[in-house]
Amino acid sequence: MIVLGIETSCDETAIAVVREGREILCSEIISQIAIHQPFGGVVPELASQEHCSHILPLLQRALKQAHLSLSEIDLLAVTYGPGLMGALLVGVNTAKALALATKKPLVGVNHVEAHLYAALMSTLTPPPFPCLGVILSGGHTALVLVEDLTQYFLIGQTIDDAIGEAFDKVAKMMGLGYPGGPIIERLAKQGNDTAYSFRAGSVKEQEFAFSFSGLKTAVLYSLSSPLTEDIQRDIAASFQRAAFQDVLKKTTRAAQKWGISHLLFGGGVTNNCSLKTLFEQQAPHLICHWPTPHLSLDNAAMVAGLGFHRYQLFGATDPLSLEPMARIPFQKLP
Ligand code: KG4
Ligand code: ZN
């Protein structure tokens, strides 16, 4: 089965063609980084406009890249949420129009679940369920119990900023570019990670919840003038250490509590090499499944991949009833 995936939940317009949920025939992405860079974050209206101008040319480009025509596609899969409403509307309406015009089946895919599926697409030996899902992206930070590809239960999530958002905001405060994650990672490599005693927040009576806004404020108060490159490096290293130590601590505790040894990582922050090294060194008993760099950032291959399985399990969605959803909460633990 050949699936065409469409992703427009945030600032990447992406279309991919994937065979049997795994084999990527093409995965095209138009990034809007340059558009949003001057603002230090994503401007929702601009994101929607950009998706509108790019989506149809990108569809043609993707099909050409995969050496396929639209008639050879068996299934359409689209991210219906969570994300920016105006941005989601572009992908969902394009997918609905394609489904109605071509009479092909359509499935809606949850973007965050797709981020976790990206780790499964990246590994040759699929882990046994249940797994512990660790979502670390620009819009989401959560630990979830993944029972199978259809059941996800929330263990804990951020009560304020997402971890990637904290990286972006810290970079912005230091006058660095956007997105902040890769810049902070690069600076942190040469910095002293104990120069500042930053800590991420803990949440009362919610052992597995995250809070990064206090950490971000602590960084703000530590900014001195002049902000030399040496100071920037030390701040970046200390901030990154504090954020990742917190993820490590809560993840290992959750794995222990639920007796799980396989971790599925998802989201752009999982690109960070220091994070991978930290888990390798400090949690060698856990088996970590990381998405490849291409599949960690927003992409449509993970959407097509998970869409394939959803169709096998539940069949198609009625194209006229599929609506975008800005927020899709995870189910509570039973
Ligand atoms: O998953 P993603 O593409 O978008 C969302 O679904 O939110 O993640 C983007 C986020 C940005 O906040 C970016 O700064 C962060 O991932 N990021 C990183 C790295 N590469 C991207 N954070 C830390 N280290 C990195 N190397
Ligand atoms: Zn994402």
Coordinates of C-alpha atoms and ligand atoms in Angstrom, one line a residue:
M1 CA 0.0 0.0 0.0
I2 CA 1.4 3.4 -1.0
V3 CA 0.4 6.3 1.3
L4 CA 0.7 10.0 0.6
G5 CA 1.2 11.9 3.9
I6 CA 0.6 15.6 4.4
E7 CA 1.9 17.7 7.3
T8 CA 1.2 21.4 8.0
S9 CA 0.7 21.6 11.8
C10 CA 3.3 24.3 12.4
D11 CA 6.0 25.9 10.3
E12 CA 6.9 23.1 7.9
T13 CA 4.9 22.2 4.8
A14 CA 5.7 18.6 4.2
I15 CA 4.5 15.9 1.8
A16 CA 5.8 12.3 1.7
V17 CA 5.1 9.0 0.0
V18 CA 5.6 5.9 2.1
R19 CA 5.2 2.2 1.1
E20 CA 3.8 -0.3 3.7
G21 CA 4.3 2.2 6.6
R22 CA 8.1 2.1 6.4
E23 CA 9.8 2.5 3.0
I24 CA 10.1 6.2 2.3
L25 CA 9.8 6.8 -1.5
C26 CA 10.1 10.6 -1.0
S27 CA 9.9 13.0 1.9
E28 CA 9.7 16.7 0.8
I29 CA 9.8 19.5 3.3
I30 CA 9.6 23.3 2.8
S31 CA 10.8 24.9 6.0
Q32 CA 9.7 28.4 6.9
I33 CA 12.6 29.1 9.2
A34 CA 13.8 32.1 7.2
I35 CA 10.3 33.7 7.4
H36 CA 9.9 33.3 11.1
Q37 CA 13.5 33.9 12.1
P38 CA 13.2 37.8 12.4
F39 CA 10.4 37.2 15.0
G40 CA 12.3 34.6 17.0
G41 CA 9.4 32.2 16.9
V42 CA 6.5 31.0 14.6
V43 CA 4.0 33.7 13.5
P44 CA 0.8 31.7 13.0
E45 CA -0.7 33.9 10.2
L46 CA 2.5 33.8 8.2
A47 CA 2.7 30.1 8.6
S48 CA -0.8 29.6 7.2
Q49 CA 0.0 31.9 4.2
E50 CA 3.2 30.0 3.5
H51 CA 1.4 26.6 3.6
C52 CA -1.2 27.9 1.1
S53 CA 1.4 29.0 -1.4
H54 CA 3.6 25.9 -1.1
I55 CA 1.2 22.9 -0.7
L56 CA 0.2 22.3 -4.3
P57 CA 3.6 22.8 -5.9
L58 CA 5.0 20.6 -3.1
L59 CA 2.5 17.8 -4.0
Q60 CA 3.7 17.9 -7.6
R61 CA 7.3 17.9 -6.5
A62 CA 6.7 14.9 -4.1
L63 CA 5.0 12.8 -6.7
K64 CA 7.7 13.5 -9.3
Q65 CA 10.4 12.6 -6.7
A66 CA 8.6 9.3 -6.0
H67 CA 8.1 8.7 -9.8
L68 CA 4.4 8.2 -9.2
S69 CA 1.1 9.8 -10.3
L70 CA -1.7 10.6 -8.0
S71 CA -3.7 7.7 -9.4
E72 CA -1.0 5.3 -8.0
I73 CA -1.5 6.5 -4.4
D74 CA -3.7 4.1 -2.3
L75 CA -4.3 6.2 0.7
L76 CA -4.1 9.8 1.9
A77 CA -3.0 10.6 5.5
V78 CA -3.0 14.0 7.0
T79 CA -2.1 15.6 10.3
Y80 CA -5.4 16.8 11.8
G81 CA -3.8 18.1 15.1
P82 CA -2.5 19.2 17.5
G83 CA -1.0 22.3 16.1
L84 CA -1.8 25.8 14.8
M85 CA -5.4 25.9 13.6
G86 CA -4.8 28.1 10.5
A87 CA -1.8 25.9 9.6
L88 CA -3.7 22.6 10.1
L89 CA -6.6 23.9 8.0
V90 CA -4.4 24.1 4.9
G91 CA -3.2 20.4 5.1
V92 CA -6.6 19.0 6.2
N93 CA -8.5 20.9 3.4
T94 CA -6.0 19.9 0.8
A95 CA -6.3 16.2 1.9
K96 CA -10.1 16.4 1.9
A97 CA -10.2 17.9 -1.5
L98 CA -7.8 15.3 -2.9
A99 CA -9.8 12.5 -1.3
L100 CA -13.1 13.7 -2.7
A101 CA -11.7 14.4 -6.1
T102 CA -9.8 11.1 -6.4
K103 CA -12.2 8.9 -4.3
K104 CA -9.2 7.6 -2.4
P105 CA -9.5 6.8 1.3
L106 CA -8.3 9.4 3.9
V107 CA -7.1 9.0 7.4
G108 CA -6.4 11.7 10.0
V109 CA -3.2 11.4 12.0
N110 CA -2.3 12.8 15.4
H111 CA 1.0 14.7 15.0
V112 CA 2.4 13.8 18.4
E113 CA 1.7 10.1 17.9
A114 CA 3.4 10.4 14.5
H115 CA 6.5 11.8 16.2
L116 CA 6.7 8.6 18.3
Y117 CA 6.0 6.4 15.2
A118 CA 9.1 8.1 13.6
A119 CA 11.3 6.3 16.1
L120 CA 9.7 3.0 15.1
M121 CA 10.3 3.8 11.4
S122 CA 13.9 4.5 12.2
T123 CA 14.7 1.2 13.9
L124 CA 15.2 -2.2 12.3
T125 CA 14.1 -4.2 15.3
P126 CA 10.8 -2.9 16.5
P127 CA 10.5 -2.9 20.3
P128 CA 7.9 -4.8 22.2
F129 CA 4.9 -2.9 23.6
P130 CA 4.3 -1.3 26.0
C131 CA 7.0 1.4 25.4
L132 CA 7.6 4.6 27.2
G133 CA 7.1 7.5 24.7
V134 CA 9.2 10.6 25.3
I135 CA 8.1 13.6 23.3
L136 CA 10.5 16.5 23.2
S137 CA 9.5 19.0 20.5
G138 CA 9.0 22.7 20.0
G139 CA 5.3 22.4 20.9
H140 CA 5.1 19.4 23.2
T141 CA 6.9 17.8 26.1
A142 CA 5.4 14.6 27.5
L143 CA 5.9 11.2 28.8
V144 CA 3.3 8.7 27.6
L145 CA 2.7 5.0 28.1
V146 CA 2.4 3.6 24.6
E147 CA 0.4 0.4 24.8
D148 CA 0.3 -0.1 21.0
L149 CA -0.1 2.1 18.0
T150 CA -3.6 3.1 19.0
Q151 CA -3.4 3.6 22.8
Y152 CA -1.4 6.3 24.4
F153 CA -1.8 7.3 28.1
L154 CA -0.4 10.4 29.5
I155 CA 2.1 10.0 32.4
G156 CA 3.2 13.6 32.6
Q157 CA 3.5 16.7 30.4
T158 CA 4.7 20.3 30.6
I159 CA 2.6 22.7 32.5
D160 CA 4.1 25.7 30.7
D161 CA 6.8 25.8 28.0
A162 CA 7.7 22.9 25.8
I163 CA 11.3 22.0 26.0
G164 CA 12.1 23.0 22.4
E165 CA 10.3 26.3 23.1
A166 CA 12.6 26.9 26.1
F167 CA 15.6 26.3 23.9
D168 CA 14.2 28.8 21.3
K169 CA 13.4 31.4 24.0
V170 CA 16.8 31.1 25.7
A171 CA 18.5 31.6 22.3
K172 CA 16.3 34.6 21.6
M173 CA 17.2 36.1 25.0
M174 CA 20.8 35.8 24.2
G175 CA 20.3 37.5 20.8
L176 CA 21.1 34.3 18.9
G177 CA 19.1 33.0 15.9
Y178 CA 16.0 30.8 15.5
P179 CA 15.5 27.8 16.0
G180 CA 17.5 28.0 19.2
G181 CA 18.0 24.2 19.8
P182 CA 20.9 23.6 17.3
I183 CA 22.5 26.9 18.3
I184 CA 22.4 26.2 22.0
E185 CA 23.7 22.7 21.4
R186 CA 26.7 24.0 19.4
L187 CA 27.5 26.7 22.0
A188 CA 27.1 24.2 24.9
K189 CA 29.7 21.9 23.5
Q190 CA 32.4 24.5 24.4
G191 CA 30.8 25.7 27.6
N192 CA 31.1 24.8 31.3
D193 CA 27.8 23.1 32.2
T194 CA 28.3 23.7 35.9
A195 CA 29.0 27.4 35.6
Y196 CA 25.4 28.3 36.5
S197 CA 23.3 26.2 38.9
F198 CA 20.1 26.2 36.8
R199 CA 17.4 23.7 37.5
A200 CA 14.2 22.8 35.7
G201 CA 11.0 22.9 37.7
S202 CA 9.1 20.2 39.5
V203 CA 5.4 20.3 39.9
K204 CA 3.7 19.7 43.2
E205 CA 2.0 16.3 43.4
Q206 CA 2.7 15.6 39.7
E207 CA 6.0 13.7 39.8
F208 CA 6.2 13.3 36.0
A209 CA 5.1 16.8 35.0
F210 CA 7.6 19.2 33.5
S211 CA 8.0 23.0 33.9
F212 CA 10.6 25.0 32.0
S213 CA 9.4 28.6 32.5
G214 CA 11.3 29.0 35.8
L215 CA 14.5 27.7 34.2
K216 CA 14.0 30.2 31.3
T217 CA 13.5 33.1 33.8
A218 CA 16.6 32.0 35.7
V219 CA 18.6 32.2 32.5
L220 CA 17.1 35.7 31.8
Y221 CA 18.3 36.9 35.3
S222 CA 21.8 35.5 34.7
L223 CA 22.4 37.5 31.5
S224 CA 25.1 40.0 32.2
S225 CA 26.3 42.9 30.1
P226 CA 28.5 42.6 28.1
L227 CA 27.4 39.1 27.1
T228 CA 30.6 37.7 25.9
E229 CA 30.8 34.5 23.9
D230 CA 32.4 32.7 26.8
I231 CA 29.4 33.6 29.0
Q232 CA 27.0 32.6 26.3
R233 CA 28.7 29.2 26.0
D234 CA 28.5 28.6 29.8
I235 CA 24.9 29.7 30.0
A236 CA 24.0 27.5 27.0
A237 CA 25.8 24.5 28.6
S238 CA 24.3 25.0 32.0
F239 CA 20.8 25.5 30.6
Q240 CA 21.0 22.5 28.4
R241 CA 22.3 20.3 31.3
A242 CA 19.5 21.5 33.6
A243 CA 16.8 20.7 30.9
F244 CA 18.2 17.3 30.0
Q245 CA 18.9 16.2 33.5
D246 CA 15.3 16.8 34.3
V247 CA 14.2 14.8 31.3
L248 CA 16.6 12.0 32.2
K249 CA 15.4 11.9 35.9
K250 CA 11.6 11.9 35.1
T251 CA 12.0 9.4 32.2
T252 CA 14.1 6.9 34.2
R253 CA 11.7 7.1 37.2
A254 CA 8.7 6.6 34.9
A255 CA 10.4 3.6 33.2
Q256 CA 11.1 2.1 36.6
K257 CA 7.6 2.7 37.9
W258 CA 5.9 1.1 34.9
G259 CA 8.6 -1.6 34.5
I260 CA 9.4 -0.5 30.9
S261 CA 12.8 -0.8 29.3
H262 CA 12.1 0.4 25.7
L263 CA 11.9 4.1 25.1
L264 CA 10.5 5.8 22.0
F265 CA 11.8 9.3 21.5
G266 CA 10.1 11.8 19.3
G267 CA 10.4 15.5 18.3
G268 CA 13.1 18.0 17.1
V269 CA 14.9 18.1 20.5
T270 CA 15.9 14.5 20.1
N271 CA 18.3 15.6 17.4
N272 CA 20.6 16.8 20.2
C273 CA 23.7 14.6 20.6
S274 CA 24.3 15.5 24.2
L275 CA 20.8 14.2 25.1
K276 CA 21.6 10.9 23.4
T277 CA 25.0 10.7 25.2
L278 CA 23.3 11.5 28.5
F279 CA 20.9 8.6 28.2
E280 CA 23.6 6.2 26.9
Q281 CA 25.8 7.0 29.9
Q282 CA 23.4 7.6 32.7
A283 CA 20.7 5.0 31.7
P284 CA 22.5 2.2 30.0
H285 CA 19.8 -0.3 31.2
L286 CA 17.2 1.5 29.0
I287 CA 16.9 0.7 25.3
C288 CA 16.5 4.0 23.5
H289 CA 14.9 4.2 20.0
W290 CA 15.7 7.5 18.4
P291 CA 14.2 8.9 15.2
T292 CA 16.8 9.6 12.5
P293 CA 17.5 13.4 12.2
H294 CA 15.2 13.7 9.1
L295 CA 12.3 11.9 11.0
S296 CA 12.8 13.8 14.2
L297 CA 11.9 17.3 12.9
D298 CA 8.4 17.8 11.5
N299 CA 8.0 15.7 8.4
A300 CA 5.2 13.9 6.5
A301 CA 6.8 10.5 6.3
M302 CA 5.9 9.8 9.9
V303 CA 2.4 10.9 9.1
A304 CA 2.1 8.6 6.1
G305 CA 3.7 5.8 8.1
L306 CA 1.3 5.9 11.1
G307 CA -1.6 6.6 8.7
F308 CA -0.9 3.2 7.0
H309 CA -1.4 1.4 10.4
R310 CA -4.4 3.4 11.4
Y311 CA -6.1 2.5 8.1
Q312 CA -5.3 -1.2 8.6
L313 CA -6.8 -1.0 12.1
F314 CA -9.7 1.3 11.8
G315 CA -10.3 1.9 8.1
A316 CA -10.8 5.3 6.5
T317 CA -12.1 8.6 8.0
D318 CA -15.1 10.2 6.3
P319 CA -13.4 13.1 4.4
L320 CA -16.3 15.5 5.0
S321 CA -16.3 14.9 8.8
L322 CA -12.5 15.3 9.4
E323 CA -11.9 18.5 11.2
P324 CA -8.6 20.0 12.4
M325 CA -8.0 20.1 16.2
A326 CA -5.6 22.6 17.7
R327 CA -5.4 20.5 20.9
I328 CA -5.8 16.8 21.3
P329 CA -5.2 15.7 24.9
F330 CA -3.8 12.3 25.6
Q331 CA -6.0 9.9 27.5
K332 CA -5.5 9.7 31.3
L333 CA -3.9 6.6 32.8
P334 CA -6.5 4.0 33.7
Ligands
KG4_1 O1 9.4 18.5 16.4 P1 9.7 19.8 15.9 O2 10.2 20.0 14.5 O3 8.4 20.8 16.0 C1 7.3 20.6 16.8 O4 6.5 19.7 16.5 O5 7.2 21.4 17.8 O6 10.7 20.5 16.9 C2 11.3 21.8 16.7 C3 12.0 22.1 18.0 C4 12.5 23.6 18.0 O7 12.1 24.1 19.3 C5 14.0 23.4 18.0 O8 14.7 24.5 18.7 C6 14.3 22.1 18.6 O9 13.2 21.3 18.1 N1 15.5 21.5 18.2 C7 16.5 21.2 19.0 C8 17.6 20.7 18.3 N2 17.2 20.7 16.9 C9 15.9 21.2 16.9 N3 16.6 21.4 20.4 C10 17.8 21.0 21.0 N4 18.9 20.5 20.3 C11 18.8 20.4 18.9 N5 19.9 19.9 18.3
ZN2 ZN 6.3 18.3 15.6

